[in-house]
Amino acid sequence: MFKRAYTFDDVLLQPQFSNLTSRRHVDTSSELVAGLSLKTPIVASNMDTVCESDMAIRMAELGGIGIIHRYLSVEDQVAEVTRVKTHLNFILSNPYQIKLTESLDSAVDIMVEKNVSSLLVVDETETFCGILGLKDATYVAGALSRYQVADVMVGLTDVITTTPSVTKSEALDLMQNQRIGKLPVLNEAGKIYGLITRKTLNREELHLDATKDAKGRLAVGAAVGVTGDYLTRVKYLIRAGVDVVVLDIAHGHSIMSIKAIKAIKAEFDIPVIAGNVATAAGAKALADAGADGIKVGVGPGSICTTRIVTGHGVPQLTAIIEACSAVDVPVIADGGIRKSGDVVKALAAGASTVMLGSLLAGTDEAPGGVITRDGSRYKMIRGMASYGAALGRSKRAGDEVSEATPEGVEALIPYRGSVGEIITSIIGGVRSGFSYSGATCLAELWQTAEFVEISPAGLIESRHHDVKAL
């Protein structure tokens, strides 16, 4: 028995009458899960080439949210969540540090990798000793490996510091009067409590639409598995302030997922997003088990080969529609989105948010460095069921390398600059898409949206044609 199923390129939304005078009047806010609203209905995927703390911070600032991937040790994953939760504090916790006996070339490598202009220097007892600036390090004569950090750093006697009791206004006055850009915060023992910079003093006012928790901290999610240490991870992630937990399993309609949902919900008070599924039955099974959100998508991702390897999957638009028809909890459309119009179609089909992977992987905020090949710049992306990802899990999280056939690939993706530019462009298209359906918000889009099936010729007609694009 066969039934017809559709993906994004198989349909268009039929234009509707609109009372809108400007797309600025469109409200794109939506719920990720009950009680956690996003002004921008976009989630950064829990992939190790997409989302760690830098991406999660920027996504939350832009009104979305990021999900920290699980292929880290418990301690490292907690540290990534902590970085996000403390980002809006004017005192930056856990600033980058280096021992004074380290080589200068190691220090420069760290600053380049972390994209910072200085490091706080400590001795073997973790006592603060001074600051090493990138300019100081790069102006020395000869090879950097000949020097230690202690040879070049600005020593403690020449550094202005403060205490943890300092207020925001006091810190601002001190930095302005002393004409300094960084203010180390030391405890009574002379150890580093944190760091204040001009950026940390001003950043909260710059992001009025940021996704925040009840305490005013940036919101962030984290992924866990369904076996092994997942309950321990959830415990420590909650202590770090995580806002939502995402179960990371390729085939979510399984007894393992159901058991994991029930175990987490029985022990902890934390929203759980489960998946991935591609059917109404799968979505309902997870919702009945207690999931607060359902992630939909089996095989639509750009680097996923599940459908080729296993012969299973459902074209993404049909999967979204069927899942949404079966559950009352929010649905996250995960995979297959290449353009802003696909986001509009996914939302119109009933999804509350969309999860993006490859569209974000080439940005500055994604983990990993830029690779230059044949004069063009790229970043790496890989499916989390790829063999390379399995090796990474073995090294970083202690997982055994699976003997299963890989269901993803590793690839290079063009470097795209800042994720802010990507999200701004997508949301501009989404706002226009809402207006074409005569909708001012997501609830109205769900009511007014009408899909029409198109032929292959209709798809060709939809794209630019008969011209050479500049």
C-alpha positions as MATLAB code, in Angstrom:
seq = 'MFKRAYTFDDVLLQPQFSNLTSRRHVDTSSELVAGLSLKTPIVASNMDTVCESDMAIRMAELGGIGIIHRYLSVEDQVAEVTRVKTHLNFILSNPYQIKLTESLDSAVDIMVEKNVSSLLVVDETETFCGILGLKDATYVAGALSRYQVADVMVGLTDVITTTPSVTKSEALDLMQNQRIGKLPVLNEAGKIYGLITRKTLNREELHLDATKDAKGRLAVGAAVGVTGDYLTRVKYLIRAGVDVVVLDIAHGHSIMSIKAIKAIKAEFDIPVIAGNVATAAGAKALADAGADGIKVGVGPGSICTTRIVTGHGVPQLTAIIEACSAVDVPVIADGGIRKSGDVVKALAAGASTVMLGSLLAGTDEAPGGVITRDGSRYKMIRGMASYGAALGRSKRAGDEVSEATPEGVEALIPYRGSVGEIITSIIGGVRSGFSYSGATCLAELWQTAEFVEISPAGLIESRHHDVKAL';
ca = [
       0.000    0.000    0.000;
       1.338    3.407   -0.958;
       0.447    6.909    0.121;
       1.704   10.155   -1.309;
       4.079   12.286    0.726;
       5.489   15.740    0.097;
       8.557   17.774    0.855;
       9.033   21.534    0.685;
       9.758   21.763   -3.059;
       6.575   19.821   -3.883;
       4.260   22.616   -2.737;
       3.728   26.343   -2.543;
       1.568   28.403   -0.214;
      -1.322   30.116   -1.944;
      -1.278   33.917   -1.489;
      -4.102   35.313    0.699;
      -5.623   38.750    1.200;
      -3.554   40.801    3.649;
      -4.407   43.776    5.848;
      -0.741   44.285    6.698;
       0.840   47.584    5.695;
       4.364   46.472    6.589;
       6.059   43.169    7.288;
       7.469   44.812   10.419;
       4.021   44.278   11.944;
       4.442   40.486   11.787;
       5.047   38.753   15.123;
       7.231   35.677   14.565;
       7.305   34.589   18.211;
       6.458   31.014   19.113;
       6.815   28.446   21.878;
       9.698   25.996   21.852;
       7.972   24.217   24.745;
       5.273   25.459   27.078;
       6.664   28.352   29.076;
       9.680   28.989   26.828;
       8.896   31.469   24.070;
      11.197   32.519   21.230;
      10.878   35.813   19.337;
      12.745   34.081   16.503;
      11.384   30.530   15.932;
      14.777   29.069   15.028;
      16.808   26.495   16.950;
      20.494   25.757   16.355;
      20.917   22.016   15.912;
      22.647   19.886   18.520;
      25.493   18.913   16.158;
      29.153   19.163   17.069;
      29.869   21.271   13.974;
      26.946   23.609   14.707;
      26.270   24.405   18.345;
      28.480   25.008   21.325;
      28.368   28.027   23.624;
      29.337   30.673   21.036;
      26.468   29.655   18.764;
      24.026   29.254   21.665;
      24.864   32.721   22.996;
      24.357   34.402   19.629;
      21.163   32.482   18.881;
      19.666   33.485   22.228;
      20.687   37.114   21.643;
      18.863   36.974   18.298;
      15.692   35.646   19.925;
      16.196   31.975   19.102;
      17.960   29.263   21.067;
      20.859   26.843   20.676;
      21.102   23.229   21.813;
      24.568   22.260   23.066;
      25.519   18.907   21.533;
      26.172   15.938   23.802;
      29.477   14.753   22.356;
      31.466   16.226   25.221;
      32.342   15.029   28.682;
      29.743   15.879   31.301;
      32.071   18.542   32.713;
      32.694   20.142   29.335;
      29.025   20.157   28.378;
      28.148   21.758   31.715;
      30.891   24.351   31.137;
      29.376   25.222   27.732;
      25.937   25.690   29.299;
      27.453   27.771   32.105;
      29.116   30.082   29.581;
      25.728   30.792   28.029;
      23.930   31.270   31.337;
      26.537   33.728   32.635;
      27.017   35.628   29.387;
      24.823   38.586   30.321;
      26.511   38.959   33.691;
      28.729   42.015   33.545;
      31.288   39.872   35.380;
      32.350   37.164   32.953;
      32.919   33.889   34.760;
      35.616   31.441   33.674;
      37.622   33.853   31.492;
      40.347   32.317   29.376;
      43.529   31.735   31.359;
      47.071   30.478   30.829;
      49.949   29.477   33.080;
      52.880   31.898   33.178;
      55.285   29.057   32.318;
      53.512   28.201   29.056;
      55.221   29.036   25.775;
      54.259   32.204   23.963;
      53.322   30.383   20.776;
      50.827   28.256   22.771;
      49.293   31.427   24.164;
      48.917   32.960   20.708;
      47.303   29.754   19.429;
      44.728   29.921   22.221;
      43.923   33.580   21.565;
      43.494   32.940   17.842;
      41.366   29.836   18.422;
      39.146   31.541   21.017;
      39.069   34.845   19.119;
      40.166   36.898   22.135;
      42.794   39.622   22.406;
      44.227   38.706   25.808;
      44.545   35.969   28.412;
      44.635   36.182   32.200;
      47.846   34.685   33.551;
      48.025   32.462   36.630;
      50.765   30.566   38.435;
      50.800   26.920   39.476;
      48.521   27.685   42.455;
      45.958   29.391   40.167;
      46.865   32.789   41.669;
      46.489   35.734   39.299;
      49.825   37.064   37.984;
      48.982   39.444   35.142;
      47.596   39.824   31.625;
      49.044   38.721   28.302;
      47.864   40.744   25.317;
      47.974   39.506   21.737;
      49.836   42.637   20.648;
      52.494   42.110   23.322;
      52.924   38.514   22.229;
      53.254   39.204   18.512;
      55.743   42.088   18.765;
      58.562   40.043   20.284;
      61.714   39.428   18.259;
      62.406   35.947   16.956;
      60.430   32.721   17.310;
      57.565   32.773   19.806;
      58.538   29.328   21.067;
      61.682   30.845   22.598;
      59.611   32.813   25.121;
      57.375   31.992   28.040;
      54.225   33.903   28.916;
      56.050   35.356   31.948;
      58.594   37.025   29.653;
      56.051   39.243   27.915;
      52.959   39.599   30.122;
      51.937   42.757   31.989;
      52.643   41.934   35.634;
      50.287   42.155   38.585;
      51.711   45.482   39.831;
      50.751   47.153   36.529;
      47.233   45.705   36.265;
      44.120   47.377   37.705;
      41.894   44.817   39.443;
      38.716   44.830   41.507;
      36.729   42.627   43.883;
      33.532   40.552   43.409;
      31.503   43.150   45.331;
      32.001   45.801   42.635;
      28.820   47.201   41.110;
      28.245   47.745   37.424;
      28.461   51.531   37.745;
      31.608   51.322   39.888;
      33.269   49.079   37.326;
      32.311   51.416   34.505;
      33.709   54.458   36.351;
      36.944   52.642   37.183;
      37.507   51.503   33.620;
      36.740   54.947   32.202;
      39.001   56.729   34.696;
      41.876   54.296   34.172;
      41.272   54.061   30.401;
      41.341   50.271   30.432;
      39.305   47.750   28.463;
      39.615   44.788   30.831;
      39.175   44.608   34.588;
      40.119   41.320   36.301;
      38.006   40.465   39.346;
      39.948   38.735   42.140;
      38.791   37.094   45.355;
      40.455   37.598   48.729;
      43.024   34.884   47.963;
      44.137   36.637   44.798;
      42.541   34.054   42.530;
      40.418   34.885   39.498;
      36.714   35.336   40.221;
      35.899   36.729   36.780;
      36.585   39.431   34.219;
      34.819   42.666   33.306;
      35.196   44.140   29.825;
      33.605   47.052   27.991;
      31.626   44.492   26.022;
      30.217   42.744   29.104;
      29.134   46.081   30.581;
      27.119   47.011   27.506;
      25.906   43.810   25.900;
      22.622   43.338   27.808;
      21.190   46.555   26.369;
      22.037   45.523   22.796;
      19.676   42.551   22.550;
      16.145   43.531   23.518;
      14.573   40.453   21.855;
      16.949   37.976   23.512;
      15.562   34.677   24.776;
      15.966   34.735   28.558;
      14.967   32.689   31.569;
      13.057   33.963   34.602;
      16.321   35.253   36.116;
      17.203   37.319   33.053;
      19.888   34.902   31.818;
      20.155   33.746   28.221;
      18.215   30.562   27.559;
      19.972   27.434   26.315;
      19.214   23.774   25.741;
      21.434   20.706   25.863;
      21.243   17.282   24.278;
      21.585   13.950   26.055;
      21.435   10.370   24.892;
      19.013    7.652   25.931;
      21.543    5.263   27.449;
      24.616    5.469   29.647;
      25.142    8.630   31.707;
      22.116   10.579   30.476;
      20.475   10.934   33.920;
      23.757   12.135   35.418;
      24.101   14.631   32.588;
      20.593   15.939   33.136;
      21.282   16.403   36.859;
      24.394   18.492   36.308;
      22.935   20.379   33.350;
      19.981   21.439   35.506;
      22.396   22.649   38.190;
      24.102   24.752   35.504;
      20.725   26.303   34.616;
      19.818   24.549   31.365;
      16.303   25.458   30.188;
      15.393   22.400   28.122;
      16.809   18.933   27.497;
      16.757   17.364   24.037;
      16.902   13.597   23.600;
      19.361   12.864   20.815;
      18.498    9.644   18.999;
      18.074    9.125   15.267;
      15.039    6.811   15.565;
      12.930    8.405   18.266;
       9.896    6.138   17.905;
      11.537    3.469   20.049;
      11.274    1.892   23.468;
      14.622    3.466   24.397;
      13.285    6.975   23.846;
      10.094    6.281   25.748;
      11.978    4.845   28.718;
      14.383    7.802   28.743;
      11.556   10.363   28.670;
       9.782    8.664   31.555;
      12.996    8.338   33.570;
      13.906   12.008   33.152;
      10.391   13.270   33.871;
      10.120   11.027   36.947;
      13.327   12.380   38.472;
      13.596   15.973   37.273;
      11.432   19.030   36.665;
      12.762   19.999   33.248;
      11.101   20.278   29.808;
      12.109   17.425   27.491;
      12.102   17.564   23.699;
      12.120   14.089   22.155;
      12.591   12.745   18.648;
      13.332   12.339   15.897;
      10.127   10.933   14.446;
       8.387   11.152   11.076;
       4.876    9.844   11.731;
       1.768   10.650   13.726;
       2.188    7.422   15.699;
       5.769    8.308   16.588;
       4.883   11.807   17.729;
       1.945   10.559   19.795;
       4.015    7.841   21.479;
       6.592   10.375   22.668;
       3.986   12.911   23.763;
       2.109   10.211   25.682;
       5.379    9.303   27.436;
       5.651   12.882   28.696;
       7.656   14.756   26.048;
       7.084   18.523   26.112;
       8.104   18.955   22.479;
       8.569   16.665   19.479;
      11.417   16.875   16.978;
      10.299   15.800   13.506;
      12.582   14.692   10.696;
      14.051   11.350    9.680;
      16.590   11.723    6.899;
      15.908   15.198    5.432;
      19.169   16.826    6.538;
      21.786   17.817    3.972;
      24.424   15.530    5.464;
      22.077   12.697    6.496;
      22.004    9.437    4.507;
      19.473    7.539    6.638;
      16.975    7.225    3.805;
      19.612    5.884    1.412;
      21.195    3.518    3.935;
      18.028    2.210    5.594;
      15.328    2.840    3.020;
      13.217    4.586    5.683;
      11.906    8.121    6.089;
       9.009   10.396    5.246;
       9.322   13.543    3.111;
       9.555   16.379    5.593;
       6.417   18.422    4.909;
       4.146   15.379    5.245;
       6.033   14.285    8.373;
       5.416   17.697    9.975;
       1.722   17.748    9.081;
       1.135   14.238   10.404;
       3.031   14.821   13.650;
       1.219   18.087   14.327;
      -2.141   16.422   13.734;
      -1.408   13.865   16.458;
      -0.097   15.938   19.377;
      -0.863   19.099   21.310;
       2.743   19.832   22.298;
       4.971   22.040   20.102;
       6.649   20.422   17.101;
      10.176   21.309   15.963;
      10.790   20.793   12.240;
      14.324   19.401   12.034;
      16.007   19.136    8.648;
      15.510   19.782    4.971;
      15.359   23.570    5.233;
      17.483   25.378    2.655;
      15.692   28.706    2.213;
      13.502   31.103    4.182;
      10.502   29.901    2.155;
      11.052   26.417    3.570;
      10.846   27.870    7.077;
       7.518   29.494    6.203;
       6.192   26.204    4.800;
       7.336   24.249    7.867;
       5.614   26.706   10.207;
       2.487   26.824    8.045;
       2.330   23.024    8.214;
       1.987   23.244   11.987;
       5.513   23.383   13.378;
       6.163   25.885   16.157;
       9.891   26.205   15.447;
      12.478   24.970   12.969;
      15.888   23.465   13.712;
      18.759   24.455   11.418;
      22.064   22.691   10.913;
      23.845   23.222    7.600;
      22.580   26.806    7.228;
      24.423   27.688   10.459;
      27.452   25.391   10.213;
      29.455   27.718    7.985;
      29.292   30.689   10.328;
      31.822   32.244   12.684;
      29.933   31.024   15.736;
      29.931   27.361   14.697;
      32.677   25.193   16.232;
      35.814   24.639   14.186;
      38.112   26.792   12.130;
      37.920   28.083    8.579;
      39.502   25.908    5.884;
      40.884   27.446    2.683;
      40.732   25.317   -0.438;
      41.350   26.483   -4.013;
      41.061   30.088   -2.929;
      37.663   29.668   -1.244;
      36.897   29.432    2.466;
      34.925   26.631    4.082;
      33.995   25.137    7.416;
      33.345   21.510    8.175;
      29.978   19.896    8.779;
      29.210   16.288    9.571;
      26.180   14.227   10.359;
      26.144   12.913   13.904;
      25.654    9.393   12.540;
      28.774    9.707   10.354;
      31.876    7.646   11.058;
      33.946   10.745   11.842;
      31.419   11.860   14.436;
      31.555    8.422   16.032;
      35.331    8.712   16.328;
      34.912   12.155   17.884;
      32.492   10.762   20.444;
      34.998    8.070   21.311;
      37.727   10.642   21.967;
      35.688   13.323   23.741;
      32.813   11.595   25.506;
      34.155    8.085   25.911;
      31.500    6.476   23.715;
      32.397    3.300   21.885;
      32.653    3.556   18.109;
      29.483    2.005   16.725;
      29.728   -0.980   14.390;
      26.562    0.180   12.623;
      26.749    1.450    9.052;
      27.177    5.250    9.058;
      24.011    7.215    8.243;
      25.674   10.570    7.605;
      28.571   12.155    5.773;
      31.301   14.678    6.460;
      31.554   17.637    4.112;
      32.817   21.164    3.580;
      30.317   23.991    3.581;
      31.015   27.532    2.332;
      32.072   29.987    5.015;
      29.139   32.345    5.639;
      30.351   34.959    8.125;
      28.263   35.918   11.128;
      25.231   33.859   12.086;
      23.431   37.144   12.763;
      23.397   37.924    9.048;
      21.972   34.478    8.245;
      19.193   34.698   10.833;
      18.301   38.274    9.893;
      17.958   37.279    6.236;
      15.849   34.218    7.053;
      13.512   36.115    9.373;
      13.068   38.831    6.754;
      11.818   36.171    4.354;
       9.641   34.611    7.069;
       7.972   37.947    7.810;
       7.229   38.408    4.114;
       5.904   34.849    3.976;
       3.487   35.504    6.830;
       2.242   38.626    5.070;
       1.579   36.738    1.818;
      -0.759   34.472    3.790;
      -2.404   37.477    5.428;
      -1.094   36.419    8.839;
       0.289   38.664   11.556;
       1.370   35.801   13.836;
       1.893   32.061   13.830;
      -1.587   31.248   15.102;
      -3.071   33.145   12.145;
      -0.699   31.435    9.706;
      -1.932   28.047   10.903;
      -5.507   29.172   10.161;
      -4.981   30.853    6.790;
      -2.273   28.723    5.141;
      -3.329   26.846    2.004;
      -0.890   24.568    0.191;
      -0.992   23.816   -3.514;
       0.882   20.933   -5.122;
       3.203   21.944   -7.952;
       4.738   20.020  -10.818;
       8.463   19.832  -11.624;
       7.814   22.571  -14.177;
       6.260   24.654  -11.410;
       9.405   24.254   -9.342;
      11.539   25.442  -12.278;
       9.179   28.385  -12.741;
       9.556   29.254   -9.038;
      13.291   29.801   -9.367;
      15.000   32.485  -11.398;
      15.147   31.363  -15.028;
      16.040   32.518  -18.512;
      18.645   34.859  -17.005;
      22.182   34.558  -15.670;
      22.224   35.608  -12.033;
      24.948   38.081  -11.036;
];
